[in-house]
Amino acid sequence: MSGDAKHDYHLVDPSPWPIVGSLGAMTMLGGAVFWMNKDYGGFFHLPVNGQPWIFFIGVALVLYTMVGWWRDVIRESVVQGNHTPVVKLHLRYGMLLFIASEVMFFVAWFWAYFNSALFFNDVSIGSWPPAGVITLSPWHFPLLNTLLLLTSGTSVTWAHHALQQGDRKGAIQGLMITIALGMSFTAVQAWEYAHAPFTFGFNHLALLPFTDAAHASLAAGAGNLQAIYGSTFFMATGFHGAHVIIGTTFLIVCLARAIAGQFTPTRHFGFEAAAWYWHFVDVVWLFLFACIYVWGAGPITVG
């Protein structure tokens, strides 16, 4: 077993989580196909067309894998003491590479945005934002959300320094403030989305049949290029919002662990990983705010 090893590396014990997670991901994929093909007559006439339950079974398996696997990692560190300095270093490498992959993920959405914003004539929309699109004012709720995230960056740093100094109470307080600010950001963004003057795809025309003049080209397969503003806006800011929710969940777990006394001044990588992720989310938002809300604002904006 791994406990008999005479080296600095941790060889993990046999685990069910890789296969359970794989089955969950495969079930999610199959369930999504069934759910999105409600009018398809195939699938051997099984009662799955247009039904979401298979997809959510897959989601449950994936969530179960995440909870169980990370629980085992915590046990290996806190209870079994298997996280040697070499293991901790490699955990840091893994988190840094994960954040680097997330950077490239957002590069794709910025690329999609600037491809249309800078070369609007090449995509046949004539201007940016496209004519008739009313954009959001950057100096109302987007600015509020910017201040919320910047403040949360300082509070999570406070919690980190408190942990390093053995101040458990300060770490808990800093985490609670950061979580509250993250939840506030999500609430403000939800309100903003609900009141946005444009939609994801067809700019208030989505419910109309594709026989109207505005969608004649779409019915022919050419696409409605005026919808590119809403598509790029919601994909970029929406995926960032999803990362805020994930980061907030990450910090909630860290708060529970801090309250349970699992962090020490020399053993708190779980918190460090959450703090790195949160700072990454902050930086991405600053680019979104500057590029999409401020630089990309149209001549007519609404709060």
Coordinates of C-alpha atoms in Angstrom, one line a residue:
M1 CA 0.0 0.0 0.0
S2 CA 1.0 3.6 -0.3
G3 CA 1.8 3.9 3.4
D4 CA 4.7 1.4 3.0
A5 CA 6.5 3.6 0.4
K6 CA 10.0 5.0 1.2
H7 CA 9.8 8.0 -1.0
D8 CA 8.2 11.5 -1.1
Y9 CA 5.5 10.6 -3.6
H10 CA 2.0 9.6 -2.7
L11 CA 0.7 6.5 -4.6
V12 CA -3.0 6.6 -4.0
D13 CA -5.0 3.6 -3.1
P14 CA -7.4 2.0 -5.6
S15 CA -10.4 4.4 -6.0
P16 CA -13.9 4.0 -7.5
W17 CA -14.1 7.7 -8.5
P18 CA -12.6 7.7 -12.0
I19 CA -15.0 5.1 -13.3
V20 CA -18.0 6.6 -11.4
G21 CA -17.1 10.0 -12.8
S22 CA -16.8 8.6 -16.3
L23 CA -20.1 6.9 -16.1
G24 CA -21.7 10.1 -14.8
A25 CA -20.2 12.2 -17.6
M26 CA -21.4 9.6 -20.2
T27 CA -24.8 9.6 -18.7
M28 CA -25.0 13.4 -18.8
L29 CA -24.0 13.4 -22.5
G30 CA -26.6 10.8 -23.4
G31 CA -29.2 12.4 -21.3
A32 CA -28.6 15.8 -23.0
V33 CA -29.0 14.2 -26.4
F34 CA -32.3 12.6 -25.4
W35 CA -33.5 15.8 -23.7
M36 CA -32.8 18.0 -26.8
N37 CA -34.4 15.6 -29.3
K38 CA -38.0 15.5 -28.1
D39 CA -39.4 15.1 -31.6
Y40 CA -37.0 12.4 -32.7
G41 CA -38.7 9.1 -33.4
G42 CA -35.8 6.8 -32.8
F43 CA -34.1 5.7 -29.6
F44 CA -35.9 2.3 -30.0
H45 CA -39.2 4.0 -29.0
L46 CA -38.0 4.3 -25.4
P47 CA -39.8 7.0 -23.3
V48 CA -36.7 9.2 -23.2
N49 CA -37.3 11.8 -25.9
G50 CA -37.5 15.3 -24.5
Q51 CA -37.1 14.0 -20.9
P52 CA -34.5 15.5 -18.6
W53 CA -34.3 12.8 -16.0
I54 CA -31.3 10.8 -17.6
F55 CA -29.3 14.1 -17.8
F56 CA -29.9 14.9 -14.1
I57 CA -29.0 11.3 -13.1
G58 CA -25.6 12.0 -14.8
V59 CA -25.3 15.4 -13.0
A60 CA -26.0 13.6 -9.7
L61 CA -23.3 11.0 -10.4
V62 CA -20.8 13.7 -11.3
L63 CA -21.5 15.7 -8.2
Y64 CA -21.3 12.6 -6.1
T65 CA -17.9 11.9 -7.7
M66 CA -16.7 15.4 -6.9
V67 CA -17.7 15.3 -3.3
G68 CA -16.4 11.8 -2.7
W69 CA -13.1 12.3 -4.5
W70 CA -12.2 15.6 -2.9
R71 CA -13.3 14.2 0.5
D72 CA -10.7 11.4 0.0
V73 CA -8.0 14.0 -1.0
I74 CA -8.8 15.9 2.3
R75 CA -8.6 12.7 4.3
E76 CA -5.2 11.8 2.7
S77 CA -3.9 15.2 3.8
V78 CA -5.5 15.8 7.2
V79 CA -5.9 12.3 8.6
Q80 CA -3.3 10.1 6.8
G81 CA -0.6 12.8 6.4
N82 CA 0.3 11.6 2.9
H83 CA 0.8 15.1 1.5
T84 CA 4.5 15.5 1.7
P85 CA 6.2 18.8 0.4
V86 CA 6.7 17.1 -3.0
V87 CA 3.0 16.2 -3.2
K88 CA 2.0 19.8 -2.1
L89 CA 4.3 21.2 -4.8
H90 CA 2.6 19.0 -7.5
L91 CA -0.8 20.0 -6.3
R92 CA 0.2 23.6 -6.8
Y93 CA 1.4 22.8 -10.3
G94 CA -1.9 21.1 -11.0
M95 CA -3.9 24.1 -9.9
L96 CA -1.8 26.5 -11.9
L97 CA -2.2 24.4 -15.0
F98 CA -5.9 24.3 -14.4
I99 CA -6.1 28.1 -14.1
A100 CA -4.0 28.4 -17.3
S101 CA -6.5 26.2 -19.1
E102 CA -9.3 28.5 -17.8
V103 CA -7.4 31.5 -19.2
M104 CA -7.5 29.9 -22.6
F105 CA -11.2 29.2 -22.2
F106 CA -11.9 32.9 -21.7
V107 CA -9.5 33.8 -24.5
A108 CA -12.0 32.0 -26.9
W109 CA -14.9 34.2 -25.7
F110 CA -12.8 37.4 -26.0
W111 CA -11.7 36.3 -29.4
A112 CA -15.3 35.8 -30.5
Y113 CA -16.2 39.2 -29.2
F114 CA -13.3 41.2 -30.7
N115 CA -13.6 39.3 -34.0
S116 CA -17.0 41.0 -34.5
A117 CA -16.3 44.2 -32.6
L118 CA -13.1 45.1 -34.5
F119 CA -14.0 43.6 -37.9
F120 CA -17.7 44.3 -38.0
N121 CA -17.6 44.9 -41.8
D122 CA -16.1 41.5 -42.4
V123 CA -19.1 39.9 -40.6
S124 CA -21.6 42.1 -42.4
I125 CA -23.1 44.0 -39.4
G126 CA -21.9 47.5 -40.4
S127 CA -21.1 48.8 -36.9
W128 CA -20.4 47.7 -33.3
P129 CA -22.6 47.4 -31.4
P130 CA -24.9 46.4 -34.3
A131 CA -27.5 48.9 -35.2
G132 CA -30.6 48.9 -33.0
V133 CA -28.8 47.2 -30.0
I134 CA -29.2 49.1 -26.8
T135 CA -26.3 48.3 -24.5
L136 CA -26.1 48.4 -20.7
S137 CA -24.5 51.4 -19.0
P138 CA -21.2 50.4 -17.5
W139 CA -21.5 52.9 -14.7
H140 CA -24.4 51.4 -12.8
F141 CA -24.7 47.7 -11.9
P142 CA -21.5 46.6 -13.8
L143 CA -19.5 49.2 -11.8
L144 CA -21.2 47.9 -8.6
N145 CA -20.2 44.4 -9.4
T146 CA -16.7 45.5 -10.1
L147 CA -16.5 47.1 -6.7
L148 CA -18.0 43.9 -5.1
L149 CA -15.3 41.7 -6.7
L150 CA -12.4 44.0 -6.0
T151 CA -13.5 44.2 -2.3
S152 CA -13.9 40.4 -2.2
G153 CA -10.3 40.1 -3.4
T154 CA -9.1 42.1 -0.5
S155 CA -11.2 40.1 2.0
V156 CA -9.9 36.7 0.7
T157 CA -6.4 38.0 1.0
W158 CA -7.1 39.0 4.6
A159 CA -8.3 35.5 5.3
H160 CA -5.2 34.0 3.7
H161 CA -2.8 36.2 5.8
A162 CA -4.9 35.3 8.9
L163 CA -4.4 31.6 8.2
Q164 CA -0.7 32.1 7.7
Q165 CA -0.5 33.7 11.1
G166 CA -2.6 31.2 12.9
D167 CA -5.5 33.6 13.3
R168 CA -8.4 31.2 12.8
K169 CA -11.1 33.7 13.7
G170 CA -9.8 36.3 11.2
A171 CA -9.7 33.6 8.5
I172 CA -13.3 32.7 9.2
Q173 CA -14.4 36.3 9.1
G174 CA -12.5 37.0 5.9
L175 CA -14.1 34.0 4.2
M176 CA -17.6 34.9 5.4
I177 CA -17.2 38.4 3.9
T178 CA -15.8 37.1 0.7
I179 CA -18.7 34.6 0.3
A180 CA -21.3 37.3 1.0
L181 CA -19.7 39.5 -1.7
G182 CA -19.6 36.7 -4.2
M183 CA -23.3 35.9 -3.6
S184 CA -24.1 39.6 -3.9
F185 CA -22.3 39.7 -7.3
T186 CA -24.4 36.8 -8.5
A187 CA -27.6 38.4 -7.4
V188 CA -26.8 41.7 -9.1
Q189 CA -25.8 39.9 -12.3
A190 CA -29.1 37.9 -12.2
W191 CA -31.1 41.2 -12.0
E192 CA -29.0 42.7 -14.8
Y193 CA -29.7 39.7 -17.0
A194 CA -33.4 39.8 -16.3
H195 CA -33.6 43.4 -17.3
A196 CA -31.1 43.5 -20.2
P197 CA -32.5 45.3 -23.3
F198 CA -31.1 42.5 -25.6
T199 CA -31.4 38.8 -25.7
F200 CA -29.0 35.9 -26.2
G201 CA -29.9 35.3 -29.8
F202 CA -32.5 37.3 -31.7
N203 CA -32.9 40.6 -29.8
H204 CA -36.5 40.3 -28.8
L205 CA -37.5 38.4 -32.0
A206 CA -36.8 34.9 -30.7
L207 CA -40.5 34.1 -30.2
L208 CA -41.5 35.2 -33.7
P209 CA -41.7 32.7 -36.6
F210 CA -38.8 32.6 -39.0
T211 CA -41.0 34.0 -41.8
D212 CA -40.6 37.6 -40.8
A213 CA -38.3 39.9 -42.7
A214 CA -35.7 40.1 -39.9
H215 CA -35.3 36.4 -40.0
A216 CA -35.6 35.7 -43.7
S217 CA -31.9 35.1 -44.0
L218 CA -31.9 32.8 -40.9
A219 CA -34.6 30.7 -42.4
A220 CA -32.4 30.3 -45.5
G221 CA -29.5 29.2 -43.3
A222 CA -27.5 32.4 -43.6
G223 CA -27.9 33.4 -39.9
N224 CA -28.9 36.5 -38.1
L225 CA -25.6 38.3 -37.6
Q226 CA -27.3 41.2 -35.6
A227 CA -27.6 38.6 -32.8
I228 CA -23.9 38.4 -32.4
Y229 CA -23.8 41.1 -29.7
G230 CA -26.1 39.3 -27.3
S231 CA -24.5 35.9 -28.0
T232 CA -20.9 37.1 -27.3
F233 CA -22.1 39.2 -24.3
F234 CA -23.9 36.4 -22.5
M235 CA -21.4 33.7 -23.3
A236 CA -18.5 35.8 -21.9
T237 CA -20.2 37.3 -18.9
G238 CA -22.4 34.2 -18.3
F239 CA -19.4 31.8 -18.1
H240 CA -17.7 34.3 -15.8
G241 CA -20.8 34.3 -13.7
A242 CA -20.7 30.5 -13.6
H243 CA -17.1 30.7 -12.4
V244 CA -18.2 33.1 -9.6
I245 CA -20.7 30.6 -8.4
I246 CA -18.2 27.8 -8.6
G247 CA -15.6 29.9 -6.7
T248 CA -18.2 30.9 -4.1
T249 CA -18.9 27.1 -3.6
F250 CA -15.2 26.5 -3.3
L251 CA -14.9 29.2 -0.6
I252 CA -18.0 27.8 1.3
V253 CA -16.2 24.5 1.5
C254 CA -13.1 26.2 2.8
L255 CA -15.2 28.1 5.4
A256 CA -16.5 24.8 6.6
R257 CA -13.0 23.3 6.8
A258 CA -11.7 26.4 8.6
I259 CA -14.5 26.2 11.2
A260 CA -13.7 22.5 11.6
G261 CA -10.0 23.4 12.3
Q262 CA -8.6 21.6 9.3
F263 CA -6.3 24.4 8.2
T264 CA -3.0 25.3 9.9
P265 CA -0.4 27.9 9.1
T266 CA 1.6 25.2 7.2
R267 CA -1.2 23.1 5.8
H268 CA -3.9 25.0 3.9
F269 CA -3.4 24.4 0.2
G270 CA -7.1 23.8 -0.3
F271 CA -7.7 27.4 0.8
E272 CA -4.8 28.7 -1.4
A273 CA -6.2 27.0 -4.4
A274 CA -9.6 28.7 -3.8
A275 CA -7.9 32.0 -3.3
W276 CA -6.0 31.7 -6.5
Y277 CA -9.2 30.8 -8.4
W278 CA -11.0 33.7 -6.9
H279 CA -8.2 36.2 -7.9
F280 CA -8.4 34.7 -11.4
V281 CA -12.2 35.3 -11.5
D282 CA -11.5 38.9 -10.3
V283 CA -9.0 39.6 -13.1
V284 CA -11.2 38.1 -15.8
W285 CA -14.1 40.4 -14.6
L286 CA -11.8 43.5 -14.9
F287 CA -11.1 42.6 -18.5
L288 CA -14.9 42.0 -19.2
F289 CA -15.8 45.3 -17.6
A290 CA -13.2 47.3 -19.5
C291 CA -13.7 45.6 -22.9
I292 CA -17.4 44.7 -23.1
Y293 CA -19.1 47.1 -20.8
V294 CA -17.0 50.3 -21.2
W295 CA -15.2 50.0 -24.6
G296 CA -18.1 48.1 -26.2
A297 CA -20.9 50.5 -25.0
G298 CA -23.1 51.8 -27.7
P299 CA -24.3 55.4 -28.1
I300 CA -27.6 54.6 -26.3
T301 CA -27.3 52.7 -23.0
V302 CA -29.6 51.8 -20.2
G303 CA -29.0 51.3 -16.5

